[in-house]
Short mmCIF file of C-alpha atoms and ligand atoms in Angstrom, two decimals:
data_model
loop_
_atom_site.label_atom_id
_atom_site.label_comp_id
_atom_site.label_asym_id
_atom_site.label_seq_id
_atom_site.Cartn_x
_atom_site.Cartn_y
_atom_site.Cartn_z
CA MET A 1 -0.45 20.96 -21.04
CA PRO A 2 -2.50 22.06 -17.96
CA ARG A 3 -2.02 26.01 -17.20
CA PRO A 4 -2.46 27.85 -14.03
CA PRO A 5 -6.01 28.60 -13.00
CA SER A 6 -7.69 31.82 -13.40
CA ARG A 7 -9.20 33.91 -10.61
CA ASP A 8 -12.61 33.05 -12.45
CA THR A 9 -11.99 29.30 -12.77
CA LEU A 10 -11.20 28.98 -8.86
CA ASN A 11 -14.43 30.98 -8.07
CA GLU A 12 -16.10 28.50 -10.22
CA LEU A 13 -14.48 25.60 -8.59
CA LYS A 14 -15.41 26.98 -5.32
CA ALA A 15 -19.23 27.26 -6.16
CA ALA A 16 -19.32 23.74 -7.44
CA VAL A 17 -18.90 22.42 -3.78
CA GLY A 18 -20.24 25.51 -2.03
CA SER A 19 -18.98 27.20 1.14
CA GLY A 20 -17.18 25.20 3.80
CA SER A 21 -15.95 22.92 1.49
CA TRP A 22 -13.14 24.35 0.10
CA PHE A 23 -9.92 25.86 1.54
CA ASP A 24 -7.45 28.32 0.10
CA SER A 25 -5.40 29.98 2.98
CA GLN A 26 -1.79 28.75 3.57
CA GLU A 27 -2.92 27.64 6.90
CA ASP A 28 -5.86 25.55 5.77
CA LEU A 29 -3.84 24.21 2.95
CA ALA A 30 -1.01 22.83 4.82
CA PRO A 31 -2.10 19.06 5.30
CA TYR A 32 -2.54 18.74 1.59
CA ILE A 33 0.81 20.02 0.34
CA VAL A 34 3.27 17.59 2.17
CA ASP A 35 3.45 13.72 1.59
CA PHE A 36 3.59 11.34 4.34
CA ARG A 37 7.25 10.77 4.11
CA ARG A 38 8.32 14.38 3.80
CA LEU A 39 9.89 13.99 0.13
CA TYR A 40 7.82 16.50 -1.45
CA ARG A 41 6.60 19.98 -0.36
CA GLY A 42 4.01 21.38 -3.20
CA VAL A 43 2.22 24.45 -3.46
CA THR A 44 -1.60 24.82 -4.41
CA PRO A 45 -4.01 27.64 -4.67
CA LEU A 46 -7.07 25.65 -3.71
CA ALA A 47 -8.17 22.28 -1.99
CA LEU A 48 -11.86 21.20 -2.67
CA LEU A 49 -13.69 18.77 -0.41
CA PRO A 50 -16.77 17.48 -2.68
CA ARG A 51 -19.42 15.64 -0.93
CA ASP A 52 -20.48 13.39 -3.80
CA ALA A 53 -19.76 11.87 -7.35
CA ALA A 54 -21.87 14.80 -8.78
CA GLN A 55 -19.60 17.54 -7.29
CA VAL A 56 -16.63 15.47 -8.46
CA SER A 57 -18.01 15.50 -12.13
CA LYS A 58 -18.69 19.07 -11.77
CA ILE A 59 -15.16 20.07 -10.63
CA LEU A 60 -13.59 17.76 -13.36
CA GLU A 61 -15.93 19.39 -16.08
CA ILE A 62 -14.34 22.63 -15.10
CA CYS A 63 -11.10 21.70 -14.88
CA ASN A 64 -11.06 19.79 -18.22
CA ARG A 65 -12.49 22.80 -19.77
CA ASP A 66 -10.07 25.15 -18.56
CA GLU A 67 -7.08 22.90 -18.57
CA VAL A 68 -6.29 22.93 -14.83
CA ALA A 69 -4.50 20.05 -13.28
CA VAL A 70 -6.11 18.21 -10.45
CA VAL A 71 -4.50 16.34 -7.63
CA PRO A 72 -6.77 13.60 -5.68
CA HIS A 73 -6.14 13.33 -2.06
CA GLY A 74 -7.00 10.56 0.51
CA GLY A 75 -5.50 9.64 3.60
CA ASN A 76 -2.09 10.76 2.51
CA THR A 77 -0.17 7.64 3.96
CA GLY A 78 1.38 7.01 0.38
CA TYR A 79 5.21 6.33 0.22
CA CYS A 80 5.52 7.55 -3.40
CA GLY A 81 4.37 11.11 -3.18
CA ALA A 82 1.16 10.49 -5.42
CA ALA A 83 -1.26 12.60 -3.63
CA THR A 84 0.73 15.70 -3.43
CA PRO A 85 0.75 18.57 -5.76
CA ASP A 86 3.96 19.89 -7.58
CA GLU A 87 5.62 23.13 -6.83
CA SER A 88 4.28 24.98 -9.88
CA GLY A 89 1.49 26.62 -7.86
CA SER A 90 -0.96 25.64 -10.57
CA GLN A 91 -2.40 22.17 -9.45
CA ILE A 92 -5.64 22.05 -7.20
CA VAL A 93 -6.13 19.48 -4.66
CA LEU A 94 -9.33 17.28 -4.46
CA SER A 95 -9.74 15.42 -1.31
CA MET A 96 -12.07 12.56 -1.10
CA ARG A 97 -12.74 12.67 2.64
CA ARG A 98 -16.18 13.92 2.74
CA LEU A 99 -17.26 10.96 0.22
CA ASN A 100 -17.42 8.83 3.09
CA ARG A 101 -20.58 6.69 2.98
CA VAL A 102 -21.21 2.96 3.12
CA ARG A 103 -23.99 3.03 0.65
CA ARG A 104 -24.99 -0.57 0.82
CA LEU A 105 -23.81 -3.62 2.42
CA TYR A 106 -25.27 -7.11 0.72
CA ALA A 107 -24.61 -9.70 3.44
CA ALA A 108 -26.25 -12.46 1.47
CA ASN A 109 -23.95 -11.60 -1.61
CA ASP A 110 -20.90 -10.92 0.50
CA SER A 111 -20.33 -7.46 -0.80
CA MET A 112 -20.64 -3.86 -0.16
CA ILE A 113 -20.60 -0.73 -1.82
CA ILE A 114 -18.48 2.17 -0.18
CA GLU A 115 -17.32 5.50 -1.01
CA ALA A 116 -13.78 6.40 -1.73
CA GLY A 117 -13.10 8.53 1.34
CA CYS A 118 -13.97 5.95 4.03
CA THR A 119 -10.59 4.76 5.61
CA LEU A 120 -9.89 1.40 5.56
CA ALA A 121 -10.84 0.89 9.10
CA GLU A 122 -14.06 2.32 8.63
CA ALA A 123 -14.70 -0.49 5.63
CA GLN A 124 -13.38 -3.13 7.92
CA THR A 125 -15.82 -1.98 10.69
CA ALA A 126 -18.93 -1.83 8.50
CA ALA A 127 -18.18 -5.39 7.39
CA ARG A 128 -17.61 -6.46 10.76
CA ASP A 129 -20.88 -5.06 12.08
CA ALA A 130 -22.83 -7.19 9.29
CA ASP A 131 -20.75 -10.34 10.65
CA ARG A 132 -18.52 -10.21 7.47
CA LEU A 133 -14.89 -9.61 7.00
CA PHE A 134 -13.07 -6.92 4.61
CA PRO A 135 -9.82 -8.55 4.55
CA LEU A 136 -7.51 -5.92 3.23
CA SER A 137 -5.13 -5.10 6.45
CA LEU A 138 -2.33 -2.75 6.70
CA GLY A 139 -0.56 -0.46 9.43
CA SER A 140 -2.03 2.74 8.12
CA GLU A 141 -5.60 1.33 8.05
CA GLY A 142 -6.86 3.80 10.66
CA THR A 143 -5.78 6.90 8.16
CA ALA A 144 -5.68 5.51 4.78
CA GLN A 145 -8.87 5.36 2.47
CA ILE A 146 -10.34 2.98 0.29
CA GLY A 147 -10.15 5.58 -2.72
CA GLY A 148 -6.01 5.50 -2.09
CA ASN A 149 -6.04 1.73 -1.40
CA LEU A 150 -7.70 1.38 -4.93
CA SER A 151 -5.69 3.81 -6.63
CA THR A 152 -2.23 2.35 -5.48
CA ASN A 153 -3.70 -1.32 -5.67
CA ALA A 154 -2.71 -1.78 -1.84
CA GLY A 155 -1.24 -4.80 -0.54
CA GLY A 156 -0.64 -5.39 3.64
CA THR A 157 -0.44 -8.45 5.51
CA ALA A 158 -3.31 -10.87 4.36
CA VAL A 159 -2.37 -10.80 0.39
CA LEU A 160 -1.28 -14.39 1.12
CA ARG A 161 -4.78 -15.35 1.83
CA TYR A 162 -6.98 -12.76 0.09
CA GLY A 163 -5.02 -11.08 -2.65
CA MET A 164 -4.45 -7.37 -3.18
CA MET A 165 -6.92 -4.52 -3.37
CA ARG A 166 -7.39 -5.30 -7.13
CA ASP A 167 -8.66 -8.85 -6.03
CA LEU A 168 -11.21 -7.50 -3.82
CA VAL A 169 -13.06 -5.20 -6.32
CA LEU A 170 -16.48 -6.15 -8.03
CA GLY A 171 -17.15 -2.79 -9.48
CA LEU A 172 -16.00 0.82 -9.53
CA GLU A 173 -17.70 4.27 -9.74
CA VAL A 174 -15.14 6.46 -11.59
CA VAL A 175 -15.25 10.14 -12.85
CA LEU A 176 -13.64 10.67 -15.70
CA ALA A 177 -11.30 13.26 -16.89
CA ASP A 178 -14.20 15.42 -18.86
CA GLY A 179 -16.60 14.95 -15.70
CA ARG A 180 -18.53 11.93 -17.26
CA VAL A 181 -19.55 9.51 -14.48
CA MET A 182 -18.71 5.78 -15.16
CA SER A 183 -21.25 3.80 -12.96
CA SER A 184 -20.14 0.12 -13.00
CA LEU A 185 -20.97 -0.77 -9.24
CA LYS A 186 -22.01 -4.07 -10.22
CA SER A 187 -21.82 -6.99 -7.28
CA LEU A 188 -21.10 -9.82 -9.99
CA ARG A 189 -18.80 -12.76 -9.52
CA LYS A 190 -19.08 -13.53 -12.99
CA ASP A 191 -19.35 -10.76 -15.92
CA ASN A 192 -17.76 -11.52 -18.92
CA THR A 193 -18.99 -8.40 -21.10
CA GLY A 194 -16.11 -7.06 -22.91
CA TYR A 195 -12.97 -5.34 -21.69
CA ASP A 196 -12.34 -5.23 -17.71
CA VAL A 197 -12.34 -1.27 -17.98
CA LYS A 198 -12.65 -0.79 -14.15
CA SER A 199 -9.17 -2.76 -13.66
CA LEU A 200 -7.49 0.15 -15.64
CA PHE A 201 -8.20 2.68 -12.69
CA ILE A 202 -6.81 0.29 -9.91
CA GLY A 203 -3.25 1.01 -9.33
CA ALA A 204 -3.50 4.21 -11.94
CA GLU A 205 -3.01 6.58 -8.75
CA GLY A 206 -5.59 8.93 -10.17
CA THR A 207 -4.17 9.55 -13.62
CA LEU A 208 -6.96 7.96 -15.65
CA GLY A 209 -10.06 8.85 -13.60
CA LEU A 210 -11.03 9.40 -10.12
CA ILE A 211 -12.71 6.63 -8.15
CA THR A 212 -15.65 7.75 -6.04
CA ALA A 213 -17.02 4.39 -4.88
CA ALA A 214 -16.37 0.53 -5.21
CA SER A 215 -18.25 -2.58 -4.80
CA LEU A 216 -15.80 -4.76 -2.81
CA LYS A 217 -15.97 -8.58 -1.82
CA LEU A 218 -16.63 -9.46 1.60
CA PHE A 219 -15.74 -12.89 3.53
CA PRO A 220 -16.97 -14.95 6.45
CA LEU A 221 -15.24 -13.66 9.74
CA PRO A 222 -12.45 -15.79 11.30
CA ALA A 223 -13.73 -17.93 14.14
CA ASP A 224 -10.43 -19.37 14.90
CA THR A 225 -7.11 -17.97 14.63
CA ALA A 226 -3.69 -19.22 15.60
CA THR A 227 -0.68 -16.75 15.64
CA ALA A 228 2.87 -17.49 16.26
CA LEU A 229 6.10 -15.49 16.53
CA VAL A 230 8.82 -17.99 15.19
CA ALA A 231 12.77 -17.77 14.95
CA VAL A 232 14.58 -19.09 12.07
CA ASP A 233 18.06 -18.81 10.98
CA SER A 234 17.55 -18.17 7.62
CA PRO A 235 15.03 -16.65 4.94
CA GLN A 236 15.39 -20.26 3.08
CA HIS A 237 14.31 -22.07 6.24
CA ALA A 238 11.55 -19.65 6.63
CA LEU A 239 10.51 -20.56 2.99
CA ASP A 240 10.57 -24.17 3.71
CA LEU A 241 8.53 -23.54 6.76
CA LEU A 242 6.02 -21.54 4.64
CA SER A 243 5.75 -24.48 2.13
CA MET A 244 5.31 -27.10 4.83
CA LEU A 245 2.47 -24.84 6.44
CA ARG A 246 0.73 -24.58 3.22
CA THR A 247 0.54 -28.27 2.41
CA ALA A 248 -0.60 -28.68 5.92
CA ALA A 249 -3.24 -25.84 6.13
CA GLY A 250 -3.64 -24.45 2.66
CA ASP A 251 -5.37 -20.97 2.45
CA GLN A 252 -5.80 -20.93 6.21
CA VAL A 253 -2.16 -19.29 6.11
CA THR A 254 -3.17 -15.86 6.09
CA THR A 255 0.11 -13.95 7.08
CA PHE A 256 3.56 -15.05 6.49
CA GLU A 257 5.71 -11.93 7.54
CA LEU A 258 9.41 -11.84 7.90
CA MET A 259 11.73 -9.63 10.17
CA PRO A 260 15.47 -9.58 10.82
CA ARG A 261 16.91 -9.37 14.01
CA LEU A 262 17.63 -5.63 13.72
CA ALA A 263 13.84 -4.84 13.06
CA VAL A 264 12.81 -6.45 16.33
CA GLU A 265 15.69 -4.90 18.34
CA LEU A 266 14.78 -1.37 17.02
CA THR A 267 11.20 -1.86 17.45
CA VAL A 268 11.49 -2.92 21.02
CA LYS A 269 13.97 -0.06 21.75
CA HIS A 270 11.97 2.72 20.09
CA VAL A 271 8.29 1.91 20.31
CA ALA A 272 6.36 2.05 23.59
CA GLY A 273 4.90 -1.22 24.79
CA VAL A 274 6.67 -3.65 22.35
CA ALA A 275 8.41 -6.50 23.57
CA ASN A 276 9.91 -9.59 21.86
CA PRO A 277 8.47 -12.65 23.68
CA LEU A 278 11.56 -14.92 22.16
CA ALA A 279 14.88 -15.28 23.42
CA GLN A 280 16.92 -12.74 22.16
CA GLY A 281 19.48 -13.29 19.16
CA ALA A 282 17.44 -15.06 16.47
CA ALA A 283 18.74 -13.83 13.03
CA TRP A 284 15.12 -13.87 11.65
CA TYR A 285 11.72 -13.87 13.05
CA LEU A 286 8.53 -14.64 11.40
CA LEU A 287 4.94 -13.43 12.29
CA ILE A 288 2.53 -16.45 11.23
CA GLU A 289 -1.22 -16.38 11.50
CA LEU A 290 -3.76 -19.06 10.40
CA THR A 291 -7.32 -18.37 10.36
CA SER A 292 -10.64 -20.13 9.62
CA PRO A 293 -14.23 -19.35 9.61
CA ASN A 294 -14.79 -22.92 11.51
CA PRO A 295 -14.76 -22.34 15.17
CA ARG A 296 -13.60 -26.04 15.76
CA GLN A 297 -10.64 -26.11 13.45
CA ASN A 298 -8.33 -26.15 16.22
CA LEU A 299 -5.60 -24.27 14.26
CA ALA A 300 -3.47 -23.70 17.45
CA ALA A 301 -3.03 -27.58 17.64
CA LEU A 302 -2.25 -27.58 13.84
CA LEU A 303 0.31 -24.90 13.99
CA THR A 304 2.08 -26.36 17.05
CA ASP A 305 2.27 -30.05 15.54
CA GLU A 306 3.75 -28.27 12.32
CA LEU A 307 6.12 -25.96 13.96
CA GLN A 308 7.31 -28.99 16.24
CA ARG A 309 7.84 -31.11 12.98
CA ALA A 310 9.79 -28.18 11.44
CA ALA A 311 12.13 -27.89 14.58
CA THR A 312 12.66 -31.40 14.39
CA GLU A 313 13.81 -31.28 11.05
CA GLY A 314 16.13 -28.06 11.62
CA MET A 315 13.81 -25.23 9.99
CA VAL A 316 12.85 -23.43 13.41
CA GLU A 317 14.99 -22.37 16.27
CA ASP A 318 12.18 -21.18 18.80
CA ALA A 319 8.75 -20.33 18.35
CA LEU A 320 5.70 -19.03 20.67
CA ILE A 321 1.99 -19.70 19.62
CA ALA A 322 -0.12 -17.06 21.44
CA THR A 323 -2.35 -18.27 23.82
CA SER A 324 -4.62 -14.95 24.51
CA ILE A 325 -5.70 -12.12 22.24
CA ALA A 326 -3.41 -9.73 24.15
CA GLN A 327 -0.53 -12.05 23.21
CA SER A 328 -1.50 -12.03 19.55
CA LEU A 329 -2.07 -8.35 19.71
CA ALA A 330 1.52 -7.99 20.91
CA MET A 331 2.96 -10.18 18.39
CA TRP A 332 1.07 -7.88 15.53
CA LYS A 333 2.28 -4.82 17.38
CA LEU A 334 6.07 -5.85 17.05
CA ARG A 335 5.40 -6.50 13.25
CA GLU A 336 3.33 -3.36 12.56
CA SER A 337 5.51 -1.00 14.49
CA VAL A 338 8.81 -1.81 12.50
CA PRO A 339 8.28 1.36 9.91
CA GLU A 340 7.85 3.41 12.96
CA ALA A 341 10.79 2.07 14.80
CA GLN A 342 12.85 2.63 11.59
CA ARG A 343 11.76 6.36 11.36
CA HIS A 344 12.72 6.98 15.18
CA HIS A 345 16.28 5.28 14.24
CA GLY A 346 17.10 8.00 11.64
CA ALA A 347 17.54 8.43 7.97
CA SER A 348 16.63 5.26 5.87
CA LEU A 349 16.46 4.38 2.12
CA LYS A 350 13.42 2.48 0.97
CA HIS A 351 13.05 -0.20 -1.43
CA ASP A 352 9.27 -1.87 -1.74
CA ILE A 353 10.34 -4.69 -4.09
CA SER A 354 9.13 -8.00 -5.16
CA VAL A 355 10.46 -11.38 -6.58
CA PRO A 356 9.26 -14.87 -6.90
CA VAL A 357 8.92 -16.05 -3.52
CA SER A 358 11.78 -18.76 -4.24
CA SER A 359 14.06 -16.07 -4.92
CA VAL A 360 13.79 -14.20 -1.88
CA PRO A 361 16.92 -15.73 -0.18
CA LYS A 362 19.06 -14.60 -3.17
CA LEU A 363 17.70 -11.29 -3.14
CA ILE A 364 18.56 -10.79 0.36
CA GLU A 365 21.94 -12.31 -0.11
CA ASP A 366 22.84 -10.31 -3.13
CA GLY A 367 20.92 -7.05 -2.05
CA SER A 368 22.97 -7.18 1.12
CA ALA A 369 26.40 -7.44 -0.65
CA LEU A 370 25.27 -4.29 -2.72
CA VAL A 371 24.64 -2.40 0.65
CA ARG A 372 28.02 -3.28 2.04
CA ARG A 373 29.53 -2.14 -1.15
CA LEU A 374 27.59 0.96 -2.21
CA ALA A 375 26.44 2.24 1.12
CA PRO A 376 28.52 1.17 3.77
CA GLU A 377 27.12 3.63 6.21
CA GLY A 378 23.91 1.67 6.53
CA ASP A 379 22.41 -1.43 7.89
CA VAL A 380 20.02 -3.73 5.99
CA LEU A 381 16.59 -3.69 7.26
CA GLY A 382 14.87 -5.95 4.84
CA TYR A 383 11.60 -7.21 6.26
CA GLY A 384 8.04 -7.61 5.06
CA HIS A 385 5.62 -9.99 2.99
CA LEU A 386 7.51 -13.16 2.49
CA GLY A 387 4.64 -15.09 1.60
CA ASP A 388 4.06 -12.68 -1.22
CA GLY A 389 7.62 -12.39 -2.11
CA ASN A 390 7.67 -8.73 -1.30
CA LEU A 391 10.11 -7.37 0.92
CA HIS A 392 10.96 -3.54 2.18
CA PHE A 393 14.43 -4.24 1.62
CA ASN A 394 15.21 -0.95 3.48
CA VAL A 395 18.69 0.42 4.54
CA SER A 396 18.99 2.25 7.89
CA LEU A 397 21.78 4.55 8.67
CA ARG A 398 24.15 3.42 11.37
CA PRO A 399 24.22 5.42 14.38
CA GLY A 400 27.14 7.99 14.00
CA ALA A 401 27.74 7.16 10.47
CA ASP A 402 27.68 10.27 8.19
CA SER A 403 24.09 10.95 6.81
CA THR A 404 25.20 12.99 3.95
CA ALA A 405 27.30 10.61 2.61
CA PHE A 406 24.65 7.87 3.15
CA LEU A 407 21.83 9.66 1.46
CA ARG A 408 23.94 10.68 -1.41
CA ARG A 409 24.69 7.01 -2.28
CA GLY A 410 20.95 6.60 -2.26
CA GLU A 411 20.16 6.76 -6.04
CA GLN A 412 23.14 4.67 -7.18
CA LEU A 413 22.11 2.07 -4.27
CA GLU A 414 18.72 1.92 -5.72
CA ARG A 415 19.89 1.56 -9.32
CA ALA A 416 21.77 -1.51 -8.18
CA ILE A 417 19.00 -2.93 -6.27
CA PHE A 418 16.44 -2.66 -8.99
CA ASP A 419 18.92 -4.03 -11.69
CA LEU A 420 19.16 -7.27 -9.17
CA VAL A 421 15.34 -7.05 -8.90
CA ASP A 422 15.13 -7.03 -12.66
CA SER A 423 17.53 -9.84 -13.13
CA LEU A 424 15.37 -11.90 -10.76
CA GLY A 425 12.07 -11.05 -12.78
CA GLY A 426 10.76 -8.98 -10.07
CA SER A 427 9.05 -5.54 -9.40
CA ILE A 428 10.58 -2.32 -8.46
CA SER A 429 6.99 -1.35 -7.02
CA ALA A 430 5.48 -4.34 -5.26
CA GLU A 431 2.76 -2.65 -3.29
CA HIS A 432 3.41 1.15 -2.59
CA GLY A 433 2.91 2.24 -6.27
CA ILE A 434 5.03 4.50 -8.62
CA GLY A 435 3.69 8.11 -7.86
CA ARG A 436 6.27 10.80 -8.61
CA LEU A 437 9.24 8.87 -6.48
CA LYS A 438 9.59 6.13 -8.96
CA ALA A 439 8.15 7.51 -12.48
CA ALA A 440 11.69 7.97 -14.10
CA GLU A 441 12.93 4.39 -13.00
CA PHE A 442 9.58 2.88 -14.06
CA ALA A 443 9.87 4.56 -17.60
CA SER A 444 13.45 3.39 -18.05
CA ARG A 445 12.69 -0.12 -16.56
CA ALA A 446 9.22 -0.73 -18.03
CA ASP A 447 8.62 -3.03 -21.23
CA PRO A 448 8.58 -0.24 -24.00
CA VAL A 449 5.53 -1.72 -25.67
CA GLU A 450 3.52 -2.00 -22.50
CA LEU A 451 4.66 1.40 -21.67
CA SER A 452 3.34 2.96 -25.08
CA VAL A 453 -0.02 1.05 -24.29
CA MET A 454 -0.01 2.82 -20.89
CA ARG A 455 0.71 6.09 -22.67
CA ASP A 456 -1.97 5.44 -25.42
CA LEU A 457 -4.59 4.87 -22.60
CA LYS A 458 -3.48 7.89 -20.68
CA ARG A 459 -4.23 10.11 -23.99
CA THR A 460 -7.51 8.28 -24.61
CA LEU A 461 -8.67 8.66 -21.15
CA ASP A 462 -7.13 12.39 -20.07
CA PRO A 463 -6.51 13.98 -23.41
CA LYS A 464 -5.70 17.25 -21.65
CA GLY A 465 -3.37 15.91 -19.07
CA ILE A 466 -5.22 17.31 -16.31
CA LEU A 467 -5.33 14.38 -14.01
CA ASN A 468 -2.56 13.97 -11.58
CA PRO A 469 0.34 15.07 -14.03
CA GLY A 470 3.92 13.77 -13.39
CA LYS A 471 2.69 10.82 -11.65
CA VAL A 472 3.28 7.45 -12.59
CA LEU A 473 4.05 8.40 -16.43
CA THR A 474 6.56 11.02 -17.09
C1 LIG B 501 4.66 -2.38 5.92
O1 LIG B 501 4.47 -3.31 5.42
C2 LIG B 501 4.35 -1.16 5.14
O2 LIG B 501 5.13 -2.16 7.08
C3 LIG B 501 5.43 -0.04 5.20
O3 LIG B 501 4.26 -1.32 3.75
C4 LIG B 501 6.82 -0.37 4.75
O4 LIG B 501 7.96 1.31 5.93
C5 LIG B 501 7.97 0.75 4.90
O5 LIG B 501 9.24 0.45 4.17
ZN1 LIG B 502 4.12 -3.42 3.25
#
């Protein structure tokens, strides 16, 4: 069991990074103790900002010896409280921000080695500067860091085409709990030498080791893009359209995002500069994007033909294909502003869940009935990555309704929604992770054998339990 650090340990940790690379005043520590959603407010005696893997190694060596808990901290954009210390005041924070170098970009190998503290946007820019694409894409990419993306196995809006963060990794550098550095920064597409150890650290939220750098896959830059905003009358028609588009365009279908009418209305109302280019009143909207590295693909024509055919068959109510980059960006802004609009609208209950793609209509129908029954003060705001079967099945407090009653019902509603998800063979955390928020629910729902394997791995890799205690596993 970790224990509070002594004064000597704290001094040794400060010396390990040197002056200017640690904070211990309440004022300086403020950004490190509250999570993005303000669900948790912790206490810490010290935040360390190492500059390289050697310093991270030294820190963990000391913490392991003295049994001091370490909470890794990236861009702090996570939704589950994984990067926030607990209230005990005994966990130190380790910020990755200064490990922010692009170590090497191998254009001919379509890969790059990049450190954990680079933001996702910095990773994308480094790739673009070499005429390549790093395809992970999400609303918080200007702040979220690669280490956090890896540790939560981030998803976003291009998973349909490129997969999640795990699918984009060729190798990792990881500092283990005792300070040893596992350097496996290979850039190989094929490597069948034993267990896939690196994969253990992806999605582990810093509980098995601290990722300091990664070798990531790159792709050709899109040279032709077609973006459309499409109105449909039901999630089933949206799925029919997805199937039709994938038959016609295969993997060129990069993005297929669903938004209910309420999401669009709130975004237009609350976020400056957002407009709905389609006639008001559609029940559901889709943001669809097709991309190809071939500049002569004429994706706009393909998308126009398919949408016209879908309209004739009664699948599509209305559609607009962007004819300029500005118009395409405006459509993206509409989608990416939904979380912000929901924040402005007031209290909400969030459920980041996934089911097999074909079960999404049932999830929405049965989930909405649960909300009407168990949280009648709320309106369903279920939107997200339909192409991946991942909905942010959120519920927003109706203006004027009783927020205390609404929030009190949160736990019961969550359990009912998770039961529904389980019955559909889904996941209670599709892309935001477990952190502290879902640790108890996860423990009670995971396959017991799988959970015991996870606990065995934790004991093996972190026998003193110093790495991000209380997150993922209870
Ligand atoms: C998104 O897809 C993010 O916009 C945030 O994953 C989801 O705020 C949410 O619930
Ligand atoms: Zn999402």
